[in-house]
């Protein structure tokens, strides 16, 4: 092979790597620049709306955050709502996925197709539909309607995750368990649930994320019970205060630490197994 051809291929490979590096840098910049703006603005010393002009570095907003009772109350409501919705949707979704996998019944294909509707339709349509149902049923808007709404759109995501785990599930291990004397209930909790736990955990985490992040559906059913995303949305009109950015930064830090610890544990297990 001629030396000039090798040099040309080396040059092309080098240019390709440079282009890929630039492409990745632009993508990561697009993804993380808004987050960086929030973090930086949480240390902004400005006191004038819309809080965008930089006036100096300060930790005052992290101190003032703890005296903002309405913001902390909204955040507490959001976490409580997400926990309740996650528990209920995970229980219902897991049982639904197992039932649809094990049993055949009339209308199963129709029900399976209907599960995709809450996922693919616009959230504003689902929010208006839930609002209409709650109004017709004379259910006062508040924490109850928020829980019902969040559970309704979280259940399909749990079912999809658990059903993905069920795709490689062998029913013979349940039969072997019952042949050895275990009842259906004991087999369910000691065989079925542990095998499906990765799918259940993934569905629960996804449900928690969707619940804690929801704005549009919650806007139609919240009543007097405001969540943290709704509180932030209200402040957008006058400019998001730096104490909101401070709380968002703390949430970001906790999330990042959780991800790092989780990935570190997975890496440690993989390293020790090999």
Short mmCIF file of C-alpha atoms in Angstrom, two decimals:
data_model
loop_
_atom_site.label_atom_id
_atom_site.label_comp_id
_atom_site.label_asym_id
_atom_site.label_seq_id
_atom_site.Cartn_x
_atom_site.Cartn_y
_atom_site.Cartn_z
CA UNK A 1 0.00 0.00 0.00
CA UNK A 2 1.51 3.40 -0.98
CA UNK A 3 2.71 5.63 1.81
CA UNK A 4 0.64 8.57 0.51
CA UNK A 5 -2.56 6.51 0.72
CA UNK A 6 -1.83 5.59 4.35
CA UNK A 7 -1.16 9.24 5.20
CA UNK A 8 -4.43 10.26 3.55
CA UNK A 9 -6.40 7.61 5.47
CA UNK A 10 -4.73 8.70 8.72
CA UNK A 11 -5.65 12.32 7.98
CA UNK A 12 -9.27 11.34 7.23
CA UNK A 13 -9.49 9.34 10.43
CA UNK A 14 -8.09 12.26 12.41
CA UNK A 15 -10.56 14.69 10.82
CA UNK A 16 -13.39 12.25 11.54
CA UNK A 17 -12.43 12.10 15.22
CA UNK A 18 -12.25 15.91 15.41
CA UNK A 19 -15.70 16.23 13.82
CA UNK A 20 -17.13 13.65 16.23
CA UNK A 21 -15.58 15.47 19.19
CA UNK A 22 -17.06 18.79 18.04
CA UNK A 23 -20.46 17.14 17.47
CA UNK A 24 -20.47 15.59 20.97
CA UNK A 25 -19.37 18.89 22.53
CA UNK A 26 -22.24 20.75 20.83
CA UNK A 27 -24.78 18.14 21.92
CA UNK A 28 -23.59 18.17 25.54
CA UNK A 29 -23.51 21.96 25.52
CA UNK A 30 -27.11 22.04 24.27
CA UNK A 31 -28.19 19.58 26.98
CA UNK A 32 -26.35 20.99 29.99
CA UNK A 33 -26.17 24.73 29.31
CA UNK A 34 -29.69 25.40 30.72
CA UNK A 35 -28.79 23.42 33.84
CA UNK A 36 -25.56 25.37 34.20
CA UNK A 37 -27.52 28.65 33.97
CA UNK A 38 -29.77 27.55 36.84
CA UNK A 39 -26.81 26.56 39.01
CA UNK A 40 -24.89 29.78 38.31
CA UNK A 41 -27.97 31.96 38.86
CA UNK A 42 -28.58 30.36 42.26
CA UNK A 43 -25.44 32.20 43.44
CA UNK A 44 -26.51 35.52 41.90
CA UNK A 45 -26.60 38.42 44.38
CA UNK A 46 -29.24 40.37 42.43
CA UNK A 47 -32.48 41.42 44.16
CA UNK A 48 -34.24 42.97 41.17
CA UNK A 49 -36.56 41.22 38.76
CA UNK A 50 -36.22 39.37 36.45
CA UNK A 51 -33.09 38.24 38.39
CA UNK A 52 -31.04 37.72 35.23
CA UNK A 53 -28.38 40.44 35.55
CA UNK A 54 -25.31 39.27 37.44
CA UNK A 55 -24.64 41.35 40.58
CA UNK A 56 -22.04 39.22 42.33
CA UNK A 57 -21.53 35.88 44.06
CA UNK A 58 -23.46 34.98 47.21
CA UNK A 59 -24.83 32.06 49.25
CA UNK A 60 -27.70 34.16 50.61
CA UNK A 61 -30.35 32.49 48.47
CA UNK A 62 -29.51 29.10 49.96
CA UNK A 63 -30.07 30.62 53.41
CA UNK A 64 -33.26 32.44 52.40
CA UNK A 65 -34.59 29.25 50.86
CA UNK A 66 -35.32 27.75 54.28
CA UNK A 67 -37.50 30.74 55.20
CA UNK A 68 -39.60 30.42 52.04
CA UNK A 69 -42.39 28.35 53.59
CA UNK A 70 -44.66 28.22 50.54
CA UNK A 71 -41.86 26.95 48.28
CA UNK A 72 -40.77 24.26 50.76
CA UNK A 73 -44.39 23.24 51.32
CA UNK A 74 -44.91 22.88 47.57
CA UNK A 75 -41.75 20.78 47.31
CA UNK A 76 -42.85 18.58 50.21
CA UNK A 77 -46.24 18.11 48.55
CA UNK A 78 -44.50 17.13 45.31
CA UNK A 79 -42.34 14.50 47.02
CA UNK A 80 -45.30 13.09 48.98
CA UNK A 81 -47.42 12.97 45.84
CA UNK A 82 -44.65 11.26 43.89
CA UNK A 83 -44.12 8.63 46.62
CA UNK A 84 -47.84 7.81 46.92
CA UNK A 85 -48.34 7.74 43.16
CA UNK A 86 -45.25 5.56 42.67
CA UNK A 87 -46.34 3.01 45.27
CA UNK A 88 -49.88 2.73 43.91
CA UNK A 89 -48.93 2.70 40.23
CA UNK A 90 -46.15 0.16 40.84
CA UNK A 91 -48.47 -2.22 42.68
CA UNK A 92 -51.27 -1.90 40.11
CA UNK A 93 -48.93 -1.95 37.11
CA UNK A 94 -46.99 -4.99 38.34
CA UNK A 95 -50.11 -7.03 39.01
CA UNK A 96 -51.58 -5.91 35.68
CA UNK A 97 -48.47 -6.90 33.73
CA UNK A 98 -48.29 -10.31 35.39
CA UNK A 99 -52.00 -10.94 34.85
CA UNK A 100 -51.87 -9.99 31.18
CA UNK A 101 -48.79 -12.16 30.67
CA UNK A 102 -50.11 -15.28 32.37
CA UNK A 103 -53.77 -15.35 31.43
CA UNK A 104 -55.77 -15.23 28.23
CA UNK A 105 -59.17 -13.56 28.22
CA UNK A 106 -61.55 -11.88 25.84
CA UNK A 107 -60.55 -8.34 24.97
CA UNK A 108 -56.92 -8.78 26.01
CA UNK A 109 -55.60 -7.40 22.71
CA UNK A 110 -57.89 -4.37 23.01
CA UNK A 111 -56.78 -3.64 26.57
CA UNK A 112 -53.16 -4.07 25.55
CA UNK A 113 -53.60 -1.48 22.83
CA UNK A 114 -55.47 0.95 25.09
CA UNK A 115 -52.46 1.04 27.43
CA UNK A 116 -50.58 3.11 24.86
CA UNK A 117 -53.18 5.89 24.79
CA UNK A 118 -52.05 7.68 28.01
CA UNK A 119 -48.49 7.51 26.70
CA UNK A 120 -49.00 8.86 23.18
CA UNK A 121 -51.80 11.41 23.59
CA UNK A 122 -50.88 15.02 24.49
CA UNK A 123 -50.84 15.67 28.23
CA UNK A 124 -53.25 18.57 27.85
CA UNK A 125 -55.89 16.20 26.44
CA UNK A 126 -55.43 13.81 29.36
CA UNK A 127 -55.57 16.71 31.83
CA UNK A 128 -58.82 18.05 30.38
CA UNK A 129 -60.31 14.53 30.35
CA UNK A 130 -59.43 13.94 34.00
CA UNK A 131 -60.78 17.36 34.96
CA UNK A 132 -64.09 16.53 33.23
CA UNK A 133 -64.34 13.18 35.02
CA UNK A 134 -63.62 14.70 38.42
CA UNK A 135 -66.17 17.46 37.79
CA UNK A 136 -68.85 14.96 36.71
CA UNK A 137 -68.11 12.76 39.74
CA UNK A 138 -68.20 15.84 42.01
CA UNK A 139 -64.72 15.11 43.40
CA UNK A 140 -63.16 18.29 44.84
CA UNK A 141 -59.80 19.11 43.33
CA UNK A 142 -56.87 18.67 45.66
CA UNK A 143 -54.45 15.99 46.80
CA UNK A 144 -56.87 13.17 45.97
CA UNK A 145 -57.36 14.26 42.37
CA UNK A 146 -53.61 14.78 41.98
CA UNK A 147 -52.92 11.23 43.19
CA UNK A 148 -55.60 9.74 40.92
CA UNK A 149 -54.30 11.71 37.92
CA UNK A 150 -50.66 10.78 38.49
CA UNK A 151 -51.45 7.12 39.06
CA UNK A 152 -53.50 7.02 35.86
CA UNK A 153 -50.63 8.14 33.62
CA UNK A 154 -47.88 6.29 35.54
CA UNK A 155 -49.47 2.81 35.41
CA UNK A 156 -48.77 2.17 31.69
CA UNK A 157 -45.07 2.96 32.11
CA UNK A 158 -44.82 0.46 34.97
CA UNK A 159 -46.64 -2.18 32.93
CA UNK A 160 -44.29 -1.69 29.97
CA UNK A 161 -41.18 -2.06 32.15
CA UNK A 162 -42.44 -5.14 33.98
CA UNK A 163 -43.68 -6.72 30.76
CA UNK A 164 -40.25 -6.22 29.20
CA UNK A 165 -38.80 -8.23 32.08
CA UNK A 166 -41.51 -10.86 31.64
CA UNK A 167 -40.48 -11.42 28.03
CA UNK A 168 -37.72 -13.75 29.21
CA UNK A 169 -39.60 -15.12 32.21
CA UNK A 170 -39.87 -18.92 32.54
CA UNK A 171 -43.14 -20.02 34.15
CA UNK A 172 -41.66 -23.44 34.88
CA UNK A 173 -39.80 -22.05 37.92
CA UNK A 174 -43.16 -21.21 39.51
CA UNK A 175 -44.42 -24.72 38.74
CA UNK A 176 -41.25 -26.17 40.27
CA UNK A 177 -41.75 -24.05 43.38
CA UNK A 178 -45.34 -25.25 43.84
CA UNK A 179 -44.31 -28.86 43.14
CA UNK A 180 -41.88 -28.56 46.04
CA UNK A 181 -44.68 -27.54 48.39
CA UNK A 182 -44.80 -23.74 48.18
CA UNK A 183 -48.23 -22.17 47.81
CA UNK A 184 -49.19 -19.62 45.18
CA UNK A 185 -48.73 -16.68 47.55
CA UNK A 186 -45.30 -17.81 48.74
CA UNK A 187 -44.23 -18.52 45.16
CA UNK A 188 -45.36 -15.07 44.12
CA UNK A 189 -43.36 -13.24 46.80
CA UNK A 190 -40.27 -15.48 46.85
CA UNK A 191 -39.96 -16.43 43.17
CA UNK A 192 -41.95 -14.13 40.89
CA UNK A 193 -41.26 -10.79 42.56
CA UNK A 194 -37.46 -11.28 42.97
CA UNK A 195 -37.12 -12.32 39.31
CA UNK A 196 -39.15 -9.32 38.12
CA UNK A 197 -37.53 -6.87 40.55
CA UNK A 198 -35.31 -5.12 37.95
CA UNK A 199 -38.36 -4.35 35.82
CA UNK A 200 -40.41 -3.33 38.84
CA UNK A 201 -37.63 -1.05 40.08
CA UNK A 202 -37.22 0.53 36.66
CA UNK A 203 -40.96 1.13 36.38
CA UNK A 204 -41.11 2.60 39.89
CA UNK A 205 -38.22 5.00 39.20
CA UNK A 206 -39.80 6.08 35.93
CA UNK A 207 -43.16 6.62 37.64
CA UNK A 208 -41.49 8.67 40.39
CA UNK A 209 -39.69 10.82 37.82
CA UNK A 210 -42.82 11.42 35.76
CA UNK A 211 -44.86 12.29 38.85
CA UNK A 212 -42.38 14.69 40.40
CA UNK A 213 -41.83 16.41 37.04
CA UNK A 214 -45.43 16.77 35.83
CA UNK A 215 -46.88 20.23 35.18
CA UNK A 216 -49.62 20.12 32.55
CA UNK A 217 -51.84 17.39 33.98
CA UNK A 218 -51.36 18.67 37.54
CA UNK A 219 -52.42 22.15 36.42
CA UNK A 220 -55.94 20.93 35.62
CA UNK A 221 -56.54 18.98 38.83
CA UNK A 222 -54.51 20.61 41.60
CA UNK A 223 -57.18 22.82 43.23
CA UNK A 224 -55.52 24.44 46.24
CA UNK A 225 -52.73 21.86 46.52
CA UNK A 226 -49.78 23.30 44.64
CA UNK A 227 -46.80 21.22 43.63
CA UNK A 228 -43.25 22.46 43.13
CA UNK A 229 -43.43 22.51 39.29
CA UNK A 230 -46.67 24.52 39.47
CA UNK A 231 -45.05 26.93 41.94
CA UNK A 232 -42.13 27.42 39.58
CA UNK A 233 -44.46 27.93 36.63
CA UNK A 234 -46.25 30.71 38.53
CA UNK A 235 -42.98 32.51 39.19
CA UNK A 236 -41.98 32.45 35.51
CA UNK A 237 -44.24 35.44 34.76
CA UNK A 238 -42.30 37.72 37.12
CA UNK A 239 -38.94 35.99 36.82
CA UNK A 240 -37.74 32.87 38.59
CA UNK A 241 -36.26 33.91 41.93
CA UNK A 242 -32.77 32.68 42.79
CA UNK A 243 -34.11 30.75 45.79
CA UNK A 244 -36.03 28.58 43.32
CA UNK A 245 -32.77 28.08 41.45
CA UNK A 246 -31.12 27.21 44.76
CA UNK A 247 -33.67 24.50 45.51
CA UNK A 248 -33.37 23.21 41.94
CA UNK A 249 -29.59 23.04 42.36
CA UNK A 250 -29.96 21.04 45.57
CA UNK A 251 -32.31 18.63 43.80
CA UNK A 252 -29.76 18.34 40.99
CA UNK A 253 -26.96 17.57 43.46
CA UNK A 254 -29.00 14.89 45.26
CA UNK A 255 -29.95 13.31 41.93
CA UNK A 256 -26.34 13.35 40.69
CA UNK A 257 -25.09 11.77 43.93
CA UNK A 258 -27.75 9.05 43.65
CA UNK A 259 -26.76 8.29 40.06
CA UNK A 260 -23.05 8.21 40.90
CA UNK A 261 -23.60 5.89 43.87
CA UNK A 262 -25.84 3.61 41.80
CA UNK A 263 -23.42 3.43 38.89
CA UNK A 264 -20.50 2.98 41.28
CA UNK A 265 -22.26 0.05 42.95
CA UNK A 266 -23.00 -1.56 39.57
CA UNK A 267 -19.37 -1.08 38.50
CA UNK A 268 -18.14 -2.56 41.80
CA UNK A 269 -20.37 -5.63 41.39
CA UNK A 270 -19.26 -6.14 37.81
CA UNK A 271 -15.59 -5.75 38.79
CA UNK A 272 -15.84 -8.15 41.73
CA UNK A 273 -17.72 -10.75 39.67
CA UNK A 274 -15.08 -10.75 36.96
#
